[in-house]
Coordinates of C-alpha atoms in Angstrom, one line a residue:
X1 CA 3.2 27.7 20.7
X2 CA 6.2 25.8 19.4
X3 CA 7.4 26.0 15.8
X4 CA 6.6 22.4 15.2
X5 CA 3.1 22.8 16.5
X6 CA 2.6 25.8 14.2
X7 CA 3.9 23.8 11.2
X8 CA 1.6 20.9 12.0
X9 CA -1.4 23.1 12.3
X10 CA -0.6 25.0 9.1
X11 CA -0.1 21.7 7.2
X12 CA -3.4 20.3 8.6
X13 CA -5.3 23.4 7.4
X14 CA -3.6 23.3 4.0
X15 CA -4.5 19.6 3.5
X16 CA -8.1 20.1 4.7
X17 CA -8.6 22.8 2.1
X18 CA -7.4 20.7 -0.9
X19 CA -9.6 18.8 -3.2
X20 CA -8.9 15.1 -3.7
X21 CA -7.2 15.7 -7.0
X22 CA -5.0 18.4 -5.5
X23 CA -4.1 16.1 -2.5
X24 CA -3.1 13.4 -5.0
X25 CA -0.5 15.7 -6.5
X26 CA 1.4 15.5 -3.2
X27 CA 1.6 11.7 -3.2
X28 CA 5.0 10.3 -3.6
X29 CA 4.1 7.4 -5.8
X30 CA 1.3 4.9 -6.5
X31 CA -1.8 4.9 -4.4
X32 CA -4.8 2.7 -3.9
X33 CA -8.2 4.3 -3.5
X34 CA -10.4 3.1 -0.7
X35 CA -13.3 2.2 -3.0
X36 CA -11.0 -0.3 -4.9
X37 CA -10.6 -2.4 -1.7
X38 CA -13.6 -4.7 -1.2
X39 CA -15.4 -4.5 2.2
X40 CA -15.5 -7.4 4.6
X41 CA -19.2 -7.9 3.7
X42 CA -18.6 -8.1 0.0
X43 CA -15.7 -10.6 0.5
X44 CA -17.9 -12.7 2.8
X45 CA -20.9 -12.6 0.4
X46 CA -18.8 -13.8 -2.6
X47 CA -18.1 -17.1 -0.8
X48 CA -21.2 -17.5 1.3
X49 CA -23.4 -20.5 0.8
X50 CA -26.5 -20.1 3.0
X51 CA -28.8 -17.3 4.0
X52 CA -27.2 -16.9 7.5
X53 CA -23.8 -16.2 6.0
X54 CA -25.4 -13.8 3.5
X55 CA -26.4 -11.4 6.2
X56 CA -24.1 -8.4 6.5
X57 CA -23.8 -6.2 9.5
X58 CA -23.2 -2.5 9.4
X59 CA -19.7 -3.1 10.7
X60 CA -18.9 -5.5 7.9
X61 CA -19.9 -2.9 5.3
X62 CA -17.4 -0.4 6.8
X63 CA -14.4 -2.7 7.4
X64 CA -11.9 -3.8 4.8
X65 CA -9.3 -6.5 5.2
X66 CA -6.2 -5.7 3.2
X67 CA -3.1 -7.6 2.7
X68 CA -0.3 -5.7 1.0
X69 CA 1.7 -2.5 1.1
X70 CA -0.2 -0.2 3.5
X71 CA 1.9 2.8 2.5
X72 CA 0.0 3.1 -0.8
X73 CA -3.5 3.2 0.7
X74 CA -5.4 6.4 0.3
X75 CA -7.0 6.4 3.7
X76 CA -7.1 8.8 6.7
X77 CA -6.2 6.1 9.3
X78 CA -4.9 2.6 9.6
X79 CA -6.4 0.8 12.6
X80 CA -3.9 -2.1 12.8
X81 CA -0.8 -2.4 10.7
X82 CA 0.0 -5.8 12.1
X83 CA 3.0 -7.0 14.0
X84 CA 6.2 -8.9 13.2
X85 CA 4.3 -12.1 13.9
X86 CA 1.9 -11.2 11.1
X87 CA 4.7 -10.2 8.8
X88 CA 7.5 -12.7 9.3
X89 CA 9.6 -11.3 6.5
X90 CA 10.1 -7.9 8.0
X91 CA 10.5 -6.5 11.6
X92 CA 8.2 -4.1 13.4
X93 CA 10.8 -1.4 13.0
X94 CA 11.0 -1.9 9.2
X95 CA 7.2 -1.7 8.9
X96 CA 7.0 1.5 11.0
X97 CA 9.9 3.0 9.1
X98 CA 8.1 2.3 5.8
X99 CA 4.9 3.8 7.0
X100 CA 6.7 6.9 8.4
X101 CA 8.6 7.4 5.1
X102 CA 5.4 7.3 3.1
X103 CA 3.6 9.7 5.5
X104 CA 6.1 12.5 5.2
X105 CA 7.2 14.9 7.9
X106 CA 4.0 16.9 8.2
X107 CA 1.8 13.9 8.8
X108 CA 4.3 12.4 11.2
X109 CA 4.1 15.6 13.3
X110 CA 0.3 15.3 13.3
X111 CA 0.5 11.7 14.6
X112 CA 2.9 12.8 17.3
X113 CA 0.3 15.3 18.6
X114 CA -2.4 12.7 19.1

């Protein structure tokens, strides 16, 4: 087993064993908790006008639409970070660089293994 693979596995085990408060001590700056981001269903319901629009699916209760700095989100995964077309101010490379910088070396190694 390579040294990088051992480092990645050790870091994964260390992080899995930490409480939420202990994990937060490792953060490099501000963070936004997941429960502070409204779900798609709650955003939809706040502007809905009829009964049909009030219905929420199980998916809408699990999905959040977020516009902002994704590097501060306290989440395990980001499904779609957008593209340069979505973010005309920055390039794809700048967005990826910002995400990787926020992740840190151990988490980047974990992503490379997937």
